[in-house]
């Protein structure tokens, strides 16, 4: 079999690059055209690597850039004021920011108190999910509360499903339950390749919190 | 062999939970104590999943919350104004925001122009890396420019290594080169589990851009 003869206009490296990019662009444009449905999406960031919460906060920034109002509920993380909290609290008219407020779970030794705290935080989440003025709700570290069974996954999924139309929801935290993954539109596993912590570098403000 | 007898104080479910959390806390505290080194870190977000850029922008928000100044250079992405750009341009005294400005590579068919544009953007990045007043530099989608060989990875790594002391650098984009991964402190592979795009849902403002 003879090899196919390339068209004359693809005979230089520059022309081949141009032709390749042209084909790539056509393919992408076609996919964008096909993906025409507009609605609120449920995004889940899970896994052992970095970037689950920070990605959620990046989406908060994006949503604000598009003129949306945003709701944030941070589950579990509570005792240290984080950079994201200090920053987004600057915009009380645009961001409704709530922190569950009992510190990491391993700093409490009282399961009943953890459950009560998680349930109170979920009431705040539910109010945000029902509010049609809120374009994006970030439920940061919710997966930890689900994993510890502080909250019932079916109640949580029912409230998310019944949310205001066109509202986006982002759920973060390790060990996302399978029911949540099944219900989500977009799921990313942040996979740890390496972490500065392993090399003896302290958690850094602006990076880890 | 007889099973070990649990201590009396761990005999109820509540007490066992408390004891388990106590041990977990001790272990975590020990690790935090050991990880005592403070310095600027190089973070790389790569992989095919969502959250690479948004995580970088979440770290920008965190850094601002800690009172740092931040530099951003977006490589490749340029023709559409994104939510993150609209939002972070609100803070010109705190965020130095630069966009390379030629659109996605598959929208240009001129390699020489792409190279020149990438090199001009790298000059801006280098100026930020040398500025000791900047606490965090986000080089968004730099990996694409490296992958396409618009920029030389050794020049890029030398400039990053020679950056201002204590400055954090975040590099995002698919296909991070092995040299960059080797030089980084923290590397995460954002692994695609599923994506709304596959289900025919349009890219959404606040979520994808």
PDB file of C-alpha atoms in Angstrom, chain A:
ATOM      1  CA  UNK A   1       0.000   0.000   0.000  1.00  0.00           C
ATOM      2  CA  UNK A   2       1.275   3.451  -0.906  1.00  0.00           C
ATOM      3  CA  UNK A   3       1.349   6.065   1.858  1.00  0.00           C
ATOM      4  CA  UNK A   4      -1.255   8.825   1.367  1.00  0.00           C
ATOM      5  CA  UNK A   5       0.163  11.900  -0.374  1.00  0.00           C
ATOM      6  CA  UNK A   6      -0.194  15.005   1.801  1.00  0.00           C
ATOM      7  CA  UNK A   7      -1.906  17.938   0.107  1.00  0.00           C
ATOM      8  CA  UNK A   8       0.592  20.462  -1.302  1.00  0.00           C
ATOM      9  CA  UNK A   9      -0.411  23.160   1.191  1.00  0.00           C
ATOM     10  CA  UNK A  10       0.646  20.964   4.126  1.00  0.00           C
ATOM     11  CA  UNK A  11       4.189  20.401   2.902  1.00  0.00           C
ATOM     12  CA  UNK A  12       6.030  22.825   5.242  1.00  0.00           C
ATOM     13  CA  UNK A  13       6.102  22.463   9.058  1.00  0.00           C
ATOM     14  CA  UNK A  14       4.332  25.822   9.439  1.00  0.00           C
ATOM     15  CA  UNK A  15       1.568  24.813   7.019  1.00  0.00           C
ATOM     16  CA  UNK A  16       1.123  21.446   8.730  1.00  0.00           C
ATOM     17  CA  UNK A  17       0.808  23.196  12.091  1.00  0.00           C
ATOM     18  CA  UNK A  18      -1.810  25.586  10.668  1.00  0.00           C
ATOM     19  CA  UNK A  19      -3.793  22.726   9.110  1.00  0.00           C
ATOM     20  CA  UNK A  20      -3.667  20.685  12.327  1.00  0.00           C
ATOM     21  CA  UNK A  21      -4.885  23.640  14.398  1.00  0.00           C
ATOM     22  CA  UNK A  22      -7.644  24.300  11.844  1.00  0.00           C
ATOM     23  CA  UNK A  23      -8.911  20.705  12.137  1.00  0.00           C
ATOM     24  CA  UNK A  24      -8.692  20.864  15.947  1.00  0.00           C
ATOM     25  CA  UNK A  25     -10.698  24.106  16.004  1.00  0.00           C
ATOM     26  CA  UNK A  26     -13.411  22.612  13.748  1.00  0.00           C
ATOM     27  CA  UNK A  27     -13.728  19.603  16.059  1.00  0.00           C
ATOM     28  CA  UNK A  28     -13.969  21.741  19.204  1.00  0.00           C
ATOM     29  CA  UNK A  29     -16.501  24.126  17.633  1.00  0.00           C
ATOM     30  CA  UNK A  30     -18.645  21.143  16.684  1.00  0.00           C
ATOM     31  CA  UNK A  31     -18.586  19.763  20.241  1.00  0.00           C
ATOM     32  CA  UNK A  32     -19.457  23.189  21.683  1.00  0.00           C
ATOM     33  CA  UNK A  33     -22.376  23.446  19.253  1.00  0.00           C
ATOM     34  CA  UNK A  34     -23.639  19.990  20.284  1.00  0.00           C
ATOM     35  CA  UNK A  35     -23.452  20.782  24.017  1.00  0.00           C
ATOM     36  CA  UNK A  36     -26.290  23.270  23.965  1.00  0.00           C
ATOM     37  CA  UNK A  37     -28.200  22.581  27.167  1.00  0.00           C
ATOM     38  CA  UNK A  38     -28.142  25.351  29.749  1.00  0.00           C
ATOM     39  CA  UNK A  39     -28.937  24.592  33.372  1.00  0.00           C
ATOM     40  CA  UNK A  40     -27.524  24.584  36.871  1.00  0.00           C
ATOM     41  CA  UNK A  41     -24.870  21.922  37.356  1.00  0.00           C
ATOM     42  CA  UNK A  42     -23.770  19.881  40.358  1.00  0.00           C
ATOM     43  CA  UNK A  43     -19.976  19.746  40.576  1.00  0.00           C
ATOM     44  CA  UNK A  44     -18.091  17.437  42.976  1.00  0.00           C
ATOM     45  CA  UNK A  45     -14.383  17.815  43.829  1.00  0.00           C
ATOM     46  CA  UNK A  46     -13.029  14.802  45.699  1.00  0.00           C
ATOM     47  CA  UNK A  47      -9.795  12.798  46.112  1.00  0.00           C
ATOM     48  CA  UNK A  48      -6.706  13.013  48.314  1.00  0.00           C
ATOM     49  CA  UNK A  49      -4.856  15.747  46.416  1.00  0.00           C
ATOM     50  CA  UNK A  50      -4.859  19.513  46.784  1.00  0.00           C
ATOM     51  CA  UNK A  51      -7.282  21.869  45.089  1.00  0.00           C
ATOM     52  CA  UNK A  52     -10.744  20.620  46.062  1.00  0.00           C
ATOM     53  CA  UNK A  53     -11.728  23.615  48.196  1.00  0.00           C
ATOM     54  CA  UNK A  54      -9.556  26.131  46.355  1.00  0.00           C
ATOM     55  CA  UNK A  55     -11.230  25.136  43.078  1.00  0.00           C
ATOM     56  CA  UNK A  56     -14.600  25.741  44.729  1.00  0.00           C
ATOM     57  CA  UNK A  57     -13.453  29.206  45.815  1.00  0.00           C
ATOM     58  CA  UNK A  58     -12.136  29.907  42.320  1.00  0.00           C
ATOM     59  CA  UNK A  59     -15.633  29.142  41.029  1.00  0.00           C
ATOM     60  CA  UNK A  60     -17.031  31.553  43.628  1.00  0.00           C
ATOM     61  CA  UNK A  61     -14.750  34.256  42.155  1.00  0.00           C
ATOM     62  CA  UNK A  62     -15.861  33.353  38.607  1.00  0.00           C
ATOM     63  CA  UNK A  63     -19.538  33.500  39.546  1.00  0.00           C
ATOM     64  CA  UNK A  64     -19.047  36.913  41.193  1.00  0.00           C
ATOM     65  CA  UNK A  65     -17.303  38.056  38.005  1.00  0.00           C
ATOM     66  CA  UNK A  66     -20.471  37.144  36.111  1.00  0.00           C
ATOM     67  CA  UNK A  67     -22.570  39.234  38.512  1.00  0.00           C
ATOM     68  CA  UNK A  68     -24.073  36.309  40.424  1.00  0.00           C
ATOM     69  CA  UNK A  69     -24.700  36.162  44.155  1.00  0.00           C
ATOM     70  CA  UNK A  70     -23.032  33.267  45.951  1.00  0.00           C
ATOM     71  CA  UNK A  71     -23.632  31.218  49.098  1.00  0.00           C
ATOM     72  CA  UNK A  72     -20.869  29.378  50.980  1.00  0.00           C
ATOM     73  CA  UNK A  73     -21.189  26.903  53.833  1.00  0.00           C
ATOM     74  CA  UNK A  74     -17.952  25.440  55.190  1.00  0.00           C
ATOM     75  CA  UNK A  75     -18.509  22.143  57.001  1.00  0.00           C
ATOM     76  CA  UNK A  76     -16.094  20.973  59.721  1.00  0.00           C
ATOM     77  CA  UNK A  77     -13.364  23.558  59.166  1.00  0.00           C
ATOM     78  CA  UNK A  78     -14.064  26.215  61.708  1.00  0.00           C
ATOM     79  CA  UNK A  79     -11.540  27.192  64.317  1.00  0.00           C
ATOM     80  CA  UNK A  80      -8.952  29.052  62.223  1.00  0.00           C
ATOM     81  CA  UNK A  81      -9.984  31.982  60.054  1.00  0.00           C
ATOM     82  CA  UNK A  82      -8.890  31.107  56.562  1.00  0.00           C
ATOM     83  CA  UNK A  83      -7.727  33.401  53.773  1.00  0.00           C
ATOM     84  CA  UNK A  84     -10.814  32.571  51.725  1.00  0.00           C
ATOM     85  CA  UNK A  85     -13.110  33.527  54.597  1.00  0.00           C
ATOM     86  CA  UNK A  86     -11.278  36.816  55.251  1.00  0.00           C
ATOM     87  CA  UNK A  87     -11.379  37.636  51.537  1.00  0.00           C
ATOM     88  CA  UNK A  88     -14.952  36.723  50.625  1.00  0.00           C
ATOM     89  CA  UNK A  89     -16.388  38.317  53.772  1.00  0.00           C
ATOM     90  CA  UNK A  90     -15.361  41.619  52.180  1.00  0.00           C
ATOM     91  CA  UNK A  91     -18.443  41.331  49.943  1.00  0.00           C
ATOM     92  CA  UNK A  92     -21.391  40.772  52.302  1.00  0.00           C
ATOM     93  CA  UNK A  93     -23.922  41.917  49.672  1.00  0.00           C
ATOM     94  CA  UNK A  94     -22.657  39.349  47.160  1.00  0.00           C
ATOM     95  CA  UNK A  95     -21.457  36.440  49.300  1.00  0.00           C
ATOM     96  CA  UNK A  96     -23.439  34.827  52.113  1.00  0.00           C
ATOM     97  CA  UNK A  97     -20.619  33.102  54.061  1.00  0.00           C
ATOM     98  CA  UNK A  98     -21.236  30.538  56.823  1.00  0.00           C
ATOM     99  CA  UNK A  99     -18.755  28.427  58.781  1.00  0.00           C
ATOM    100  CA  UNK A 100     -19.927  25.418  60.764  1.00  0.00           C
ATOM    101  CA  UNK A 101     -17.552  26.437  63.465  1.00  0.00           C
ATOM    102  CA  UNK A 102     -16.418  23.484  65.567  1.00  0.00           C
ATOM    103  CA  UNK A 103     -12.914  22.993  64.172  1.00  0.00           C
ATOM    104  CA  UNK A 104     -11.752  19.837  62.446  1.00  0.00           C
ATOM    105  CA  UNK A 105     -13.595  16.713  63.591  1.00  0.00           C
ATOM    106  CA  UNK A 106     -10.503  15.334  65.277  1.00  0.00           C
ATOM    107  CA  UNK A 107     -10.556  18.322  67.602  1.00  0.00           C
ATOM    108  CA  UNK A 108     -13.931  17.385  69.055  1.00  0.00           C
ATOM    109  CA  UNK A 109     -14.515  14.193  70.959  1.00  0.00           C
ATOM    110  CA  UNK A 110     -18.268  14.472  71.194  1.00  0.00           C
ATOM    111  CA  UNK A 111     -20.187  12.825  68.360  1.00  0.00           C
ATOM    112  CA  UNK A 112     -23.605  14.099  69.421  1.00  0.00           C
ATOM    113  CA  UNK A 113     -22.337  17.671  69.337  1.00  0.00           C
ATOM    114  CA  UNK A 114     -20.797  17.123  65.868  1.00  0.00           C
ATOM    115  CA  UNK A 115     -24.123  15.813  64.532  1.00  0.00           C
ATOM    116  CA  UNK A 116     -26.081  18.739  65.980  1.00  0.00           C
ATOM    117  CA  UNK A 117     -23.578  21.226  64.542  1.00  0.00           C
ATOM    118  CA  UNK A 118     -23.679  19.600  61.103  1.00  0.00           C
ATOM    119  CA  UNK A 119     -27.480  19.641  61.117  1.00  0.00           C
ATOM    120  CA  UNK A 120     -27.559  23.329  61.995  1.00  0.00           C
ATOM    121  CA  UNK A 121     -25.101  24.033  59.164  1.00  0.00           C
ATOM    122  CA  UNK A 122     -27.303  22.033  56.789  1.00  0.00           C
ATOM    123  CA  UNK A 123     -30.266  24.290  57.655  1.00  0.00           C
ATOM    124  CA  UNK A 124     -28.184  27.215  56.380  1.00  0.00           C
ATOM    125  CA  UNK A 125     -27.243  25.277  53.250  1.00  0.00           C
ATOM    126  CA  UNK A 126     -30.894  24.428  52.572  1.00  0.00           C
ATOM    127  CA  UNK A 127     -31.909  28.099  52.850  1.00  0.00           C
ATOM    128  CA  UNK A 128     -29.249  29.013  50.251  1.00  0.00           C
ATOM    129  CA  UNK A 129     -30.311  26.159  47.948  1.00  0.00           C
ATOM    130  CA  UNK A 130     -33.910  27.410  48.014  1.00  0.00           C
ATOM    131  CA  UNK A 131     -32.981  31.023  47.261  1.00  0.00           C
ATOM    132  CA  UNK A 132     -33.458  31.826  43.555  1.00  0.00           C
ATOM    133  CA  UNK A 133     -31.305  34.964  43.954  1.00  0.00           C
ATOM    134  CA  UNK A 134     -28.234  32.779  44.633  1.00  0.00           C
ATOM    135  CA  UNK A 135     -26.468  31.622  41.444  1.00  0.00           C
ATOM    136  CA  UNK A 136     -23.883  29.329  43.011  1.00  0.00           C
ATOM    137  CA  UNK A 137     -23.692  27.497  46.353  1.00  0.00           C
ATOM    138  CA  UNK A 138     -20.391  26.093  47.600  1.00  0.00           C
ATOM    139  CA  UNK A 139     -20.749  23.311  50.185  1.00  0.00           C
ATOM    140  CA  UNK A 140     -17.113  23.132  51.233  1.00  0.00           C
ATOM    141  CA  UNK A 141     -15.993  19.886  52.932  1.00  0.00           C
ATOM    142  CA  UNK A 142     -19.549  18.557  52.940  1.00  0.00           C
ATOM    143  CA  UNK A 143     -18.171  15.139  51.963  1.00  0.00           C
ATOM    144  CA  UNK A 144     -16.457  14.849  55.361  1.00  0.00           C
ATOM    145  CA  UNK A 145     -19.779  15.389  57.150  1.00  0.00           C
ATOM    146  CA  UNK A 146     -21.398  12.753  54.905  1.00  0.00           C
ATOM    147  CA  UNK A 147     -18.538  10.286  55.382  1.00  0.00           C
ATOM    148  CA  UNK A 148     -18.764  10.666  59.171  1.00  0.00           C
ATOM    149  CA  UNK A 149     -22.554  10.189  58.852  1.00  0.00           C
ATOM    150  CA  UNK A 150     -23.184  13.499  60.592  1.00  0.00           C
ATOM    151  CA  UNK A 151     -25.713  14.139  57.793  1.00  0.00           C
ATOM    152  CA  UNK A 152     -27.946  11.767  55.839  1.00  0.00           C
ATOM    153  CA  UNK A 153     -26.896  11.569  52.185  1.00  0.00           C
ATOM    154  CA  UNK A 154     -30.484  11.084  50.946  1.00  0.00           C
ATOM    155  CA  UNK A 155     -31.738  14.234  52.703  1.00  0.00           C
ATOM    156  CA  UNK A 156     -28.788  16.169  51.303  1.00  0.00           C
ATOM    157  CA  UNK A 157     -29.370  14.904  47.740  1.00  0.00           C
ATOM    158  CA  UNK A 158     -33.107  15.620  47.921  1.00  0.00           C
ATOM    159  CA  UNK A 159     -32.414  19.234  48.991  1.00  0.00           C
ATOM    160  CA  UNK A 160     -29.839  19.649  46.217  1.00  0.00           C
ATOM    161  CA  UNK A 161     -32.237  18.212  43.622  1.00  0.00           C
ATOM    162  CA  UNK A 162     -34.994  20.585  44.813  1.00  0.00           C
ATOM    163  CA  UNK A 163     -32.750  23.674  44.569  1.00  0.00           C
ATOM    164  CA  UNK A 164     -33.629  26.907  42.770  1.00  0.00           C
ATOM    165  CA  UNK A 165     -33.614  26.595  38.952  1.00  0.00           C
ATOM    166  CA  UNK A 166     -30.313  27.410  37.182  1.00  0.00           C
ATOM    167  CA  UNK A 167     -28.413  27.361  40.466  1.00  0.00           C
ATOM    168  CA  UNK A 168     -24.964  25.732  40.420  1.00  0.00           C
ATOM    169  CA  UNK A 169     -23.792  23.663  43.400  1.00  0.00           C
ATOM    170  CA  UNK A 170     -20.193  22.709  44.202  1.00  0.00           C
ATOM    171  CA  UNK A 171     -19.470  20.037  46.819  1.00  0.00           C
ATOM    172  CA  UNK A 172     -15.922  19.417  48.042  1.00  0.00           C
ATOM    173  CA  UNK A 173     -14.061  17.007  50.315  1.00  0.00           C
ATOM    174  CA  UNK A 174     -12.379  13.610  50.311  1.00  0.00           C
ATOM    175  CA  UNK A 175     -14.402  10.421  50.057  1.00  0.00           C
ATOM    176  CA  UNK A 176     -17.461  11.688  48.174  1.00  0.00           C
ATOM    177  CA  UNK A 177     -20.199   9.068  48.670  1.00  0.00           C
ATOM    178  CA  UNK A 178     -21.198   7.028  45.575  1.00  0.00           C
ATOM    179  CA  UNK A 179     -24.769   8.383  45.700  1.00  0.00           C
ATOM    180  CA  UNK A 180     -23.443  11.945  45.329  1.00  0.00           C
ATOM    181  CA  UNK A 181     -21.113  10.962  42.480  1.00  0.00           C
ATOM    182  CA  UNK A 182     -24.036   9.312  40.702  1.00  0.00           C
ATOM    183  CA  UNK A 183     -26.166  12.463  41.049  1.00  0.00           C
ATOM    184  CA  UNK A 184     -23.406  14.900  39.971  1.00  0.00           C
ATOM    185  CA  UNK A 185     -22.929  16.378  36.490  1.00  0.00           C
ATOM    186  CA  UNK A 186     -19.173  16.916  36.820  1.00  0.00           C
ATOM    187  CA  UNK A 187     -16.838  14.981  39.116  1.00  0.00           C
ATOM    188  CA  UNK A 188     -13.097  15.461  39.511  1.00  0.00           C
ATOM    189  CA  UNK A 189     -10.767  13.337  41.598  1.00  0.00           C
ATOM    190  CA  UNK A 190      -7.925  15.564  42.780  1.00  0.00           C
ATOM    191  CA  UNK A 191      -5.186  12.939  42.759  1.00  0.00           C
ATOM    192  CA  UNK A 192      -2.117  13.504  44.924  1.00  0.00           C
ATOM    193  CA  UNK A 193       1.095  13.268  42.939  1.00  0.00           C
ATOM    194  CA  UNK A 194       3.235  14.944  45.589  1.00  0.00           C
ATOM    195  CA  UNK A 195       2.699  17.353  48.450  1.00  0.00           C
ATOM    196  CA  UNK A 196       5.066  19.880  50.053  1.00  0.00           C
ATOM    197  CA  UNK A 197       3.894  18.620  53.467  1.00  0.00           C
ATOM    198  CA  UNK A 198       5.617  15.286  52.771  1.00  0.00           C
ATOM    199  CA  UNK A 199       8.908  17.148  52.213  1.00  0.00           C
ATOM    200  CA  UNK A 200       8.663  18.786  55.650  1.00  0.00           C
ATOM    201  CA  UNK A 201       7.297  22.123  54.472  1.00  0.00           C
ATOM    202  CA  UNK A 202       4.790  23.755  56.807  1.00  0.00           C
ATOM    203  CA  UNK A 203       1.239  24.506  55.635  1.00  0.00           C
ATOM    204  CA  UNK A 204       1.496  27.965  54.089  1.00  0.00           C
ATOM    205  CA  UNK A 205      -0.996  30.839  54.294  1.00  0.00           C
ATOM    206  CA  UNK A 206      -2.347  31.533  50.793  1.00  0.00           C
ATOM    207  CA  UNK A 207      -1.600  27.982  49.728  1.00  0.00           C
ATOM    208  CA  UNK A 208      -3.185  25.586  52.224  1.00  0.00           C
ATOM    209  CA  UNK A 209      -5.612  27.922  54.017  1.00  0.00           C
TER     210      UNK A 209
END
